[in-house]
Tab-separated table of C-alpha atoms and ligand atoms in Angstrom:
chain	number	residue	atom	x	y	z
A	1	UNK	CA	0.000	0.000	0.000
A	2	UNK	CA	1.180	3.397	-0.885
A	3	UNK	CA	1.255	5.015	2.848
A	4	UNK	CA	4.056	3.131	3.857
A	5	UNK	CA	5.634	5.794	1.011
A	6	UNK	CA	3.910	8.817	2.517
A	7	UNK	CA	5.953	11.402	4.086
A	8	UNK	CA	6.828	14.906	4.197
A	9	UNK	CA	8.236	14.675	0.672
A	10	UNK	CA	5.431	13.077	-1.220
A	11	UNK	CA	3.857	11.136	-2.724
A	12	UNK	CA	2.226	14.156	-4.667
A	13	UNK	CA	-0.385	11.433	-6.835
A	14	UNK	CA	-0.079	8.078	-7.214
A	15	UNK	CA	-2.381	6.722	-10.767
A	16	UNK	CA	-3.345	2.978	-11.162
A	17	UNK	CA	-4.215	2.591	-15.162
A	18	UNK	CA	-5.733	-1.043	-15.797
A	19	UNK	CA	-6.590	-1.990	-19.710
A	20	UNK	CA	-8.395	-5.419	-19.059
A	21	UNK	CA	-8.629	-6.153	-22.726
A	22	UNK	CA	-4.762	-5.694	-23.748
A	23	UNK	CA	-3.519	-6.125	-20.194
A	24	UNK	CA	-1.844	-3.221	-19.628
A	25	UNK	CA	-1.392	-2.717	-16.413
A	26	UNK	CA	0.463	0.469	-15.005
A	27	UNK	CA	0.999	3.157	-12.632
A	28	UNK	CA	2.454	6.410	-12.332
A	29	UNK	CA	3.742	8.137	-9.150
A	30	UNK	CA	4.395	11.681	-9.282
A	31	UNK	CA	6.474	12.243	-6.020
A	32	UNK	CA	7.071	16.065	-5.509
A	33	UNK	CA	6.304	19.021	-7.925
A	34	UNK	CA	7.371	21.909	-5.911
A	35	UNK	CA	10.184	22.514	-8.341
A	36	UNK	CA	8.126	22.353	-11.374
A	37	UNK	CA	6.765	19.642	-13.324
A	38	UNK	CA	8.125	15.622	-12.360
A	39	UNK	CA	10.671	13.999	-15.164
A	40	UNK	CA	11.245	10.974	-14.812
A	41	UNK	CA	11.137	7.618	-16.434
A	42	UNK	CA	8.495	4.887	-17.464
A	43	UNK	CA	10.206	1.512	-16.668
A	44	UNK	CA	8.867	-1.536	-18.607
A	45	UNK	CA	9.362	-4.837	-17.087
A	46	UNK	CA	7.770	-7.998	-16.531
A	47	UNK	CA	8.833	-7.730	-12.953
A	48	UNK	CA	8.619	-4.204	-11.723
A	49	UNK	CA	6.742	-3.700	-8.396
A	50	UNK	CA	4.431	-0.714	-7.158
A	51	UNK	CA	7.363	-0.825	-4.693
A	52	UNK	CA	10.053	0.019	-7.059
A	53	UNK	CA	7.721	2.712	-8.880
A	54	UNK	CA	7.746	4.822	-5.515
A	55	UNK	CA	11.182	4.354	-5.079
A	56	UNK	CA	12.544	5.070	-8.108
A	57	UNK	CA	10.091	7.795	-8.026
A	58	UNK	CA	11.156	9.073	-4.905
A	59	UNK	CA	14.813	9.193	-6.343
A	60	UNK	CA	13.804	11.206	-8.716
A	61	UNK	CA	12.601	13.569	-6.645
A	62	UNK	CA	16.475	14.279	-4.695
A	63	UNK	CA	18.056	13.592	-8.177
A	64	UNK	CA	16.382	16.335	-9.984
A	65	UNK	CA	16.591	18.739	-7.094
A	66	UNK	CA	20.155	17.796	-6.118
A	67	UNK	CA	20.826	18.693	-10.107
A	68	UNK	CA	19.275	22.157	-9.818
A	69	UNK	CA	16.197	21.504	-12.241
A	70	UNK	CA	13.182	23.283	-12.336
A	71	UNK	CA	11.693	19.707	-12.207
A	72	UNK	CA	10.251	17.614	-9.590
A	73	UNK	CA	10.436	13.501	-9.431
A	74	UNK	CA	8.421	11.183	-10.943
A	75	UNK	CA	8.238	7.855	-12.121
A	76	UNK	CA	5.836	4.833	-13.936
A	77	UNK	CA	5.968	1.140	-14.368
A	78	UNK	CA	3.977	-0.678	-17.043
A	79	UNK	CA	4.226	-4.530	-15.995
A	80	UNK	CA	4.689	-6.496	-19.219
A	81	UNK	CA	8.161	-7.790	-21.468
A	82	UNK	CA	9.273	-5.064	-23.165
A	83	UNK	CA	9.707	-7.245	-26.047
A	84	UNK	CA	6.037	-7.784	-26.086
A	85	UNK	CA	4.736	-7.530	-29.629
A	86	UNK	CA	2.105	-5.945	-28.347
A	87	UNK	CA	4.554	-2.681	-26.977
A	88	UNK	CA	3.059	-0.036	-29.255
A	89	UNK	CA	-0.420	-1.026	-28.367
A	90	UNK	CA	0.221	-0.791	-24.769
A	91	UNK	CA	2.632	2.408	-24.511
A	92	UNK	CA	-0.081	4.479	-26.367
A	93	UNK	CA	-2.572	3.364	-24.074
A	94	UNK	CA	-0.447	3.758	-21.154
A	95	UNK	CA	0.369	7.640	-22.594
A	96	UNK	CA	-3.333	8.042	-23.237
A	97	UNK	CA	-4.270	7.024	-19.579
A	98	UNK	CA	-1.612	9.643	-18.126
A	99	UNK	CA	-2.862	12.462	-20.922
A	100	UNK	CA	-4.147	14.733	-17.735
A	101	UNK	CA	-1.398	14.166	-15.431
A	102	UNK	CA	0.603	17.259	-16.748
A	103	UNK	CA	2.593	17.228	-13.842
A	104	UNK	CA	4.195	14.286	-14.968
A	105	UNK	CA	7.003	14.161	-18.109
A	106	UNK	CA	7.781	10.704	-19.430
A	107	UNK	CA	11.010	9.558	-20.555
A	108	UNK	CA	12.755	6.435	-21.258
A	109	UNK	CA	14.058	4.051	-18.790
A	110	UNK	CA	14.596	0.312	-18.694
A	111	UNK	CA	12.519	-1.228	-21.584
A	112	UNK	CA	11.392	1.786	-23.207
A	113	UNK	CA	13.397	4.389	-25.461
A	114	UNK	CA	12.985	6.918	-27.933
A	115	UNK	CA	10.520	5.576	-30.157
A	116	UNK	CA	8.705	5.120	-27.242
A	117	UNK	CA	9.012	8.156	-26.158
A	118	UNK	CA	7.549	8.683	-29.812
A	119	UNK	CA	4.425	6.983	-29.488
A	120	UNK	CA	4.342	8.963	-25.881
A	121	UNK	CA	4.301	12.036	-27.856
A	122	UNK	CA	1.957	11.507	-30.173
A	123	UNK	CA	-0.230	10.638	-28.111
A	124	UNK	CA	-0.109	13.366	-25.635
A	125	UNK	CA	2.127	15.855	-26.633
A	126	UNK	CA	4.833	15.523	-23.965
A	127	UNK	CA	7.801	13.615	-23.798
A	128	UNK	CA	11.213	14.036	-23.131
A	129	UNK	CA	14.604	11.426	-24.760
A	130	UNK	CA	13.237	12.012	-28.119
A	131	UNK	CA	14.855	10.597	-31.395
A	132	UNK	CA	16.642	14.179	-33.044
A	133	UNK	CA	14.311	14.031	-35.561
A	134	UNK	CA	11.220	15.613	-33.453
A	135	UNK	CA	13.956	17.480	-32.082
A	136	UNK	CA	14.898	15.683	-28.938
A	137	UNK	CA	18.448	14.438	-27.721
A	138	UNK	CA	18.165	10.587	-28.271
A	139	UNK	CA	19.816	10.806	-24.376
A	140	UNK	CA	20.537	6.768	-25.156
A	141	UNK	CA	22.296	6.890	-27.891
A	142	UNK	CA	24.642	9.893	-26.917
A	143	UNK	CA	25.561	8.122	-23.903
A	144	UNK	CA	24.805	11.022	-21.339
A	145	UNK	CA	24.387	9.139	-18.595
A	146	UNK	CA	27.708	7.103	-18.837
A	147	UNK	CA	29.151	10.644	-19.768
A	148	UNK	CA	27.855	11.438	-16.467
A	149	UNK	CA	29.260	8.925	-14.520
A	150	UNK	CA	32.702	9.164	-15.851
A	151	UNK	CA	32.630	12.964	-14.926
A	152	UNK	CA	31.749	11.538	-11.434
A	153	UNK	CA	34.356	8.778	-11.518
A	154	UNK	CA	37.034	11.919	-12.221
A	155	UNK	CA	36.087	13.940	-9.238
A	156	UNK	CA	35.555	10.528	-6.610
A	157	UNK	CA	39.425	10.369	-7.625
A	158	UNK	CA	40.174	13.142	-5.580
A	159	UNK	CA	38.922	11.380	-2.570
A	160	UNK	CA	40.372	8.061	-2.947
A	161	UNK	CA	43.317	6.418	-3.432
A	162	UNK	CA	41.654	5.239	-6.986
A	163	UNK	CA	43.158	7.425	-9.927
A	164	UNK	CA	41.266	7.103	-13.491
A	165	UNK	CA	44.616	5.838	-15.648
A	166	UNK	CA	44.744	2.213	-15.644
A	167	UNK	CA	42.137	1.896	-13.132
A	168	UNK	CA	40.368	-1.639	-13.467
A	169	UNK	CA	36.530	-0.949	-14.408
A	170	UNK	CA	33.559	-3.648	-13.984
A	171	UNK	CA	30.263	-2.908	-15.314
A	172	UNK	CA	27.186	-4.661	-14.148
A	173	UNK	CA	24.934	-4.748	-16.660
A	174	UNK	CA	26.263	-3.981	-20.132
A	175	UNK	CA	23.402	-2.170	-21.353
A	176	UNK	CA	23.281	1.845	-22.596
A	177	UNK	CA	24.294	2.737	-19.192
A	178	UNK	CA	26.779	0.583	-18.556
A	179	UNK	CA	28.423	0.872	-22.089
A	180	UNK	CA	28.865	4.563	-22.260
A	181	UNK	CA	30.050	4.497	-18.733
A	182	UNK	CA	32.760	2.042	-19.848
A	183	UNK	CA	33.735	4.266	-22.860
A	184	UNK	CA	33.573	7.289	-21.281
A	185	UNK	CA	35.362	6.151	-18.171
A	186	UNK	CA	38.132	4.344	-21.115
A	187	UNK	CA	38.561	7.851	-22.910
A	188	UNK	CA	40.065	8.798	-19.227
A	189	UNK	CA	42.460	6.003	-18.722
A	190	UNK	CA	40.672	3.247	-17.224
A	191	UNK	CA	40.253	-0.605	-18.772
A	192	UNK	CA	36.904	-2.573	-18.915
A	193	UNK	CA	38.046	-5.655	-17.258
A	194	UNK	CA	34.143	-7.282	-16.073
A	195	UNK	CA	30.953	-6.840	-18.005
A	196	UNK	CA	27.543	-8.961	-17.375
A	197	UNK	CA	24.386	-8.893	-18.237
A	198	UNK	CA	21.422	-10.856	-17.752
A	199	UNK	CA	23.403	-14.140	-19.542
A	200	UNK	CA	26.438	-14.233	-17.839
A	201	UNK	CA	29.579	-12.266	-17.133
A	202	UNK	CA	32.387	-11.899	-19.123
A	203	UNK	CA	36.028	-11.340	-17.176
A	204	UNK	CA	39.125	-10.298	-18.850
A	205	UNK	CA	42.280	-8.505	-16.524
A	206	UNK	CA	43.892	-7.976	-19.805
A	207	UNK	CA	40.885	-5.553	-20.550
A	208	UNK	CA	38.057	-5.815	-22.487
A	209	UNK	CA	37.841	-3.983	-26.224
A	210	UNK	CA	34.783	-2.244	-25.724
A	211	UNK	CA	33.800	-1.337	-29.070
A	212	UNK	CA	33.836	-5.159	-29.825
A	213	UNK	CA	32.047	-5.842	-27.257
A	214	UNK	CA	29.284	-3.421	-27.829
A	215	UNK	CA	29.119	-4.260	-31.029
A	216	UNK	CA	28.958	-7.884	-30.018
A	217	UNK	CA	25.801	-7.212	-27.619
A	218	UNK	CA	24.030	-5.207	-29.981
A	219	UNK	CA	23.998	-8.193	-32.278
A	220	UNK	CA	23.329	-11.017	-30.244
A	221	UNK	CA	21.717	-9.688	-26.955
A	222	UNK	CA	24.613	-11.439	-25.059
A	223	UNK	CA	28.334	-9.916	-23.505
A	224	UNK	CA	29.043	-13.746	-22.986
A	225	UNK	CA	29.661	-14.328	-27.071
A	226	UNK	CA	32.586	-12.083	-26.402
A	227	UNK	CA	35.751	-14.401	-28.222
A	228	UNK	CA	37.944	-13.933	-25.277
A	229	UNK	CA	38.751	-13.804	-21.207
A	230	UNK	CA	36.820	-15.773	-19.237
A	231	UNK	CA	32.586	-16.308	-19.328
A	232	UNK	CA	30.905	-16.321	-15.652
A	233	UNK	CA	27.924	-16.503	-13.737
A	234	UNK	CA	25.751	-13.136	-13.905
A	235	UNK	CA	26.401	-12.525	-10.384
A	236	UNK	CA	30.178	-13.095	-10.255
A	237	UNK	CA	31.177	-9.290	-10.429
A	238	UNK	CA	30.774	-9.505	-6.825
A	239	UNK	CA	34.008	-11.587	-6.316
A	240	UNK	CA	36.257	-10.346	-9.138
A	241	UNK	CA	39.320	-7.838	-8.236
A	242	UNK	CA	38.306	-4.528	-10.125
A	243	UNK	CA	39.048	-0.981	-9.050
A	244	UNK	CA	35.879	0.619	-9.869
A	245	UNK	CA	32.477	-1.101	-10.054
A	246	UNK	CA	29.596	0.244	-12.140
A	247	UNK	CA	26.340	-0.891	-10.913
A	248	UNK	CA	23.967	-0.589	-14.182
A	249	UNK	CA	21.150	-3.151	-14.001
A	250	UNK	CA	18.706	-3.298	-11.158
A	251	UNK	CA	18.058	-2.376	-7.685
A	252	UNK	CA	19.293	-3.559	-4.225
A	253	UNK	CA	21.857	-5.545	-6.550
A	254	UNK	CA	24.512	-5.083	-3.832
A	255	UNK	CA	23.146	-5.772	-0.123
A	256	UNK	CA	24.225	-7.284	3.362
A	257	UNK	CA	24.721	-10.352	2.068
A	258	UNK	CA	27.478	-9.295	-0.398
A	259	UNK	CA	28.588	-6.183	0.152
A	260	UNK	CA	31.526	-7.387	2.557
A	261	UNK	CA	32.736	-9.096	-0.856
A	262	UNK	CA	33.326	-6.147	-3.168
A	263	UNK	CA	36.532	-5.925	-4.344
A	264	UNK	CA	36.035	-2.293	-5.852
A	265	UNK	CA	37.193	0.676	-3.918
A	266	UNK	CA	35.064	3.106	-5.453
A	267	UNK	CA	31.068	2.435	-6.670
A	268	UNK	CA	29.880	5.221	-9.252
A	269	UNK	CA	25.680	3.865	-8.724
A	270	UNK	CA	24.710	3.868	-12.373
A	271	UNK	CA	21.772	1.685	-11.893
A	272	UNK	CA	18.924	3.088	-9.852
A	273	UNK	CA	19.599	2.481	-5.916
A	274	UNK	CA	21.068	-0.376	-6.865
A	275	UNK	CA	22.454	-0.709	-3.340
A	276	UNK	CA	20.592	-1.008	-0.397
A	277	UNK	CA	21.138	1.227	2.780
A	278	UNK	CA	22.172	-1.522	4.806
A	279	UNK	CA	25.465	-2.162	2.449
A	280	UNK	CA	25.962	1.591	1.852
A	281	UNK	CA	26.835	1.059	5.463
A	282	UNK	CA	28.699	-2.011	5.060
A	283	UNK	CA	30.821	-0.493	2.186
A	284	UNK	CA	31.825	2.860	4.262
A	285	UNK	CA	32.761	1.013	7.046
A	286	UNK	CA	35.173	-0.525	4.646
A	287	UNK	CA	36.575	2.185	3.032
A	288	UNK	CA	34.897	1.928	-0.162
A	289	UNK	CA	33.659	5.129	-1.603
A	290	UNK	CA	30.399	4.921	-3.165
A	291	UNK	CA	28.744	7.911	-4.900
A	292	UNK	CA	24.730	7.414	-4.719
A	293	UNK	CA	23.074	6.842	-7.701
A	294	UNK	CA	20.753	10.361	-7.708
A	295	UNK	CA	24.686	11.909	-7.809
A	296	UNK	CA	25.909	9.554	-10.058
A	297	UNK	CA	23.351	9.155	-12.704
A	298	UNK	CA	21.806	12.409	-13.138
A	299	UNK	CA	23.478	12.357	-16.844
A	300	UNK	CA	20.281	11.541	-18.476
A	301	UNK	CA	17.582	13.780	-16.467
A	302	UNK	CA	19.890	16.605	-17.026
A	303	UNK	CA	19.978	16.282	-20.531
A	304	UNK	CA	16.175	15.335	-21.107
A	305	UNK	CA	15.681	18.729	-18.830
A	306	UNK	CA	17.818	20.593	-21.209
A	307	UNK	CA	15.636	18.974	-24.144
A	308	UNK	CA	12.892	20.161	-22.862
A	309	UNK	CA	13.876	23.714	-22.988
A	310	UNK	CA	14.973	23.013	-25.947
A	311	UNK	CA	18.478	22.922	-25.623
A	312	UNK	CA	21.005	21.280	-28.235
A	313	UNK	CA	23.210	18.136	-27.531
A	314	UNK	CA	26.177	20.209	-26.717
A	315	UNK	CA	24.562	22.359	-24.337
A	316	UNK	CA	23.221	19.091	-22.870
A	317	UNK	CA	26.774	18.005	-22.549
A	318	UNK	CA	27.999	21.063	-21.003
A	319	UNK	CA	25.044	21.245	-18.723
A	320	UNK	CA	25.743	17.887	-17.563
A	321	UNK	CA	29.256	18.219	-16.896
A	322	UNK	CA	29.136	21.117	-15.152
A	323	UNK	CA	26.098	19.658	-12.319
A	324	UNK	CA	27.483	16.279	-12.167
A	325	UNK	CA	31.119	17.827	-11.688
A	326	UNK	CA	29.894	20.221	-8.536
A	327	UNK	CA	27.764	18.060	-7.235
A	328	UNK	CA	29.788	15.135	-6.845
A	329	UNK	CA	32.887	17.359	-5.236
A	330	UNK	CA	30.063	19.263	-3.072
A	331	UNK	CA	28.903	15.665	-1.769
A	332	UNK	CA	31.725	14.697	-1.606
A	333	UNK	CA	33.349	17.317	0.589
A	334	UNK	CA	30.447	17.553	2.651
A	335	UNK	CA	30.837	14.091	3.477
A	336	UNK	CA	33.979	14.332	4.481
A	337	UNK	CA	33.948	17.205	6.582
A	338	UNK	CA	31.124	15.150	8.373
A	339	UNK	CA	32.501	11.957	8.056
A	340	UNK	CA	29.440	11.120	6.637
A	341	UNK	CA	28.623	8.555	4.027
A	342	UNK	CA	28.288	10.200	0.483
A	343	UNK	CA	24.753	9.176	0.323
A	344	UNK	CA	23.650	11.093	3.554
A	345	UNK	CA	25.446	14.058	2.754
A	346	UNK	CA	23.651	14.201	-0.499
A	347	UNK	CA	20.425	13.256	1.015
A	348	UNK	CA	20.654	16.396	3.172
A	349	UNK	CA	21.744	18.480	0.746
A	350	UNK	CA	18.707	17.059	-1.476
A	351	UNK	CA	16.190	16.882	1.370
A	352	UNK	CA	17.265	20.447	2.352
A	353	UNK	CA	16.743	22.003	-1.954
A	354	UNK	CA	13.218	20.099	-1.782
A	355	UNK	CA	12.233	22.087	1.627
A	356	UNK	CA	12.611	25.422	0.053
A	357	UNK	CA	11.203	24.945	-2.779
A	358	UNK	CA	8.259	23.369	-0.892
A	359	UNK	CA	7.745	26.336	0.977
A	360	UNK	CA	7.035	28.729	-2.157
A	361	UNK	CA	3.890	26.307	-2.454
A	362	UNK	CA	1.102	27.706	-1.447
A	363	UNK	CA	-0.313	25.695	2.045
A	364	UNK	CA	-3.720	24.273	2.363
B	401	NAD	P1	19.284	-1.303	-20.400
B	401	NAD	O1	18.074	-2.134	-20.475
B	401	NAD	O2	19.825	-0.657	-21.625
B	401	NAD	O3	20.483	-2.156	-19.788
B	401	NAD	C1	20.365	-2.951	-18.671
B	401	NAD	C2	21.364	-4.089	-18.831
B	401	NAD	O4	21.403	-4.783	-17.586
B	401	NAD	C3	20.986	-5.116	-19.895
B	401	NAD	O5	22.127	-5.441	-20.653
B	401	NAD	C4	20.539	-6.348	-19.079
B	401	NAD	O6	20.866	-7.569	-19.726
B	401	NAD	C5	21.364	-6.172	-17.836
B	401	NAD	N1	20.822	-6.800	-16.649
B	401	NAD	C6	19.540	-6.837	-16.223
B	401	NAD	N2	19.462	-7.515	-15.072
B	401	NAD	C7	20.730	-7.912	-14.777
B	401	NAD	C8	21.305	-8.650	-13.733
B	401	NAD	N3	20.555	-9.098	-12.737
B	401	NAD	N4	22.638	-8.873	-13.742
B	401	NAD	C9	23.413	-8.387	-14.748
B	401	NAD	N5	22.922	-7.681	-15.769
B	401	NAD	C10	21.601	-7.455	-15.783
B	401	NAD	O7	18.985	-0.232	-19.248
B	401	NAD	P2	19.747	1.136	-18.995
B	401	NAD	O8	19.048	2.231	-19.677
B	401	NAD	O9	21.203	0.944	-19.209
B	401	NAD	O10	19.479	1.332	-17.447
B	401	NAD	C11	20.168	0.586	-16.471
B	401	NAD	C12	19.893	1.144	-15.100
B	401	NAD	O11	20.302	2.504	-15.037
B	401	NAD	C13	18.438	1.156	-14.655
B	401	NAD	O12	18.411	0.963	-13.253
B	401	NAD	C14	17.968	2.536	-14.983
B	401	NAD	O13	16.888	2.933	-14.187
B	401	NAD	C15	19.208	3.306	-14.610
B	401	NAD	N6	19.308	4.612	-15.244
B	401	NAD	C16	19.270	4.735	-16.583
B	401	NAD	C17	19.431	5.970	-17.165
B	401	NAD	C18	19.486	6.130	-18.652
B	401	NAD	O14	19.872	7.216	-19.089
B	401	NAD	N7	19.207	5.124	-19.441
B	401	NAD	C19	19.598	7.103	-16.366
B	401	NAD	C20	19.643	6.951	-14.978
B	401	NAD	C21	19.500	5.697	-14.440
């Protein structure tokens, strides 16, 4: 039930939409909106919970305010495979059945992308990680959350004993995340050593050519085809010596039952929290530094906000490393000075941005 969520913060709306005939099932939660309208993503998985959707929503809501936007957080979850043939049916009824919701601005996330955001559009009118075509910055494609996260990975290297050049890099979940985190993060001087996906892991401490590898995934679906190194079990990044680990698949991926196992000394949290507050814990206490994912992965909010102003690519760019770059050493520092975790500091900082923009609301 959705007041377990309830707090101070939000939920602002919370919007069931059930299609009995095609079966689309789906909800939207639009956390906060005292900094403007909510972007955030609509996630498309067999598997996603109501849960998750209030999380992820919720995330959205200290991401967006911790980047300076004039946007609030928000999220959706339609429950079916997003390689359903039946996708274009149920995304346009989905967009339909969220047409009044104008505080809420759909993007992509995991199982939906620009063409979705397409049919979103056409729909309704409103959508933001649109193809360049209608105008948009296909936020995927250009990579700007991996762009993000190597801009984070450069500042965390100022606070630990982890420098960029030769640093060993595993990715967790080789998908457009994960990929342009690994190039991006490569253009500085680090090596792709682990990459997994849903299949399997691939692990090579001679490093991984990343290019191939893409190229490799994008054809067959799978990082385990790769022709060298050595193929794994999905979950083996866990165990494998690496100097920097990339969380890019799911949530709560790294917990209390593993986190005393990471080899990494510093996390950059591509995925959404894709580690739980229990092993954020576990993880300080050890010395690892791990930036929190609404630090981390802002990448691709900050360039969908930028494309809805109607920005261009490179202004997205700059926009993106100029937030992610202060905000990381801010959190950083902060934490530091308090000898806090990263993800407390930034959860003050955030909590404290959402507070004063709350108060220009008007009460009651
Ligand atoms: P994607 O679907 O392109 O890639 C996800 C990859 O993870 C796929 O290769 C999949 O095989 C793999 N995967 C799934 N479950 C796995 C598991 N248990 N173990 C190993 N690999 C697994 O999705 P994406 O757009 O790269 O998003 C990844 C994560 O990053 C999501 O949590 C998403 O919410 C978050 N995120 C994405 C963006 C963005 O710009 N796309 C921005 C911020 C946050």
């Amino acid at each position: 039930m959705f007041h377990e969520f309830a707090d101070e913060y939000g939920p602002e709306k919370v919007v069931y939409i059930y299609e009995p005939r095609s079966g689309l099932k789906g909800i939207v939660v639009i956390d906060n909106i005292a900094a403007g309208p909510a972007i955030g993503g609509i996630r498309m998985a067999a598997d996603v919970t109501t849960a998750e959707v209030f999380r992820l929503a919720r995330a959205m809501t200290w991401k967006n305010a911790l980047a300076g936007l004039r946007h609030g957080g928000g999220k959706a979850g339609i429950l079916a495979d997003p390689h359903t043939p039946n996708k274009e049916t149920l995304i346009r009824q989905f967009a339909r059945g969220i047409e009044a919701l104008e505080g809420y601005i759909p993007g992509p996330d995991m199982g939906t992308d620009e063409t979705a955001m397409a049919w979103v559009r056409d729909e309704i009118g409103r959508s933001v990680g649109l193809s360049k075509v209608l105008g948009g910055i296909p936020l995927d494609q250009v990579g700007a959350t991996g762009f993000g996260i190597a801009i984070c990975g450069e500042v965390a290297q100022e606070f630990s004993e982890i420098g960029l050049e030769g640093a060993r890099v595993a990715v967790q979940g080789f998908g457009n995340v994960g990929q342009h985190a690994a190039r991006f993060l490569a253009e500085r001087g680090a090596v792709l050593t682990v990459a997994s996906d849903l299949d399997g892991t691939v692990f090579d401490p001679d490093g991984i050519d990343i290019e191939e590898l893409v190229r490799l995934k994008l054809e067959t679906g799978q990082v385990t085809v790769y022709p060298r190194g050595r193929k794994l079990g999905r979950d083996a990044f866990i165990d494998l010596d690496c100097d920097i680990l990339v969380p890019a698949a799911r949530p709560d991926v790294i917990d209390e039952t593993n986190a005393a196992r990471i080899k990494a000394k510093v996390i950059l949290q591509g995925a959404n929290i894709p580690v739980t507050p229990m092993a954020e814990r576990i993880l300080h206490g050890r010395g690892i530094l791990s930036v929190p994912d609404f630090v981390a992965n802002a990448g691709g909010v900050i360039c969908a906000s930028v494309e809805y102003q109607g920005g261009t690519q490179k202004q997205a760019f700059e926009t993106i490393e100029e937030k992610v770059r202060e905000n990381t050493r801010e959190i950083l520092e902060l934490a530091r000075a308090h000898s806090q975790m990263p993800t407390e500091a930034a959860l003050t900082l955030a909590k404290q941005r959402v507070s004063e923009a709350m108060a220009y609301r008007r009460r009651g």
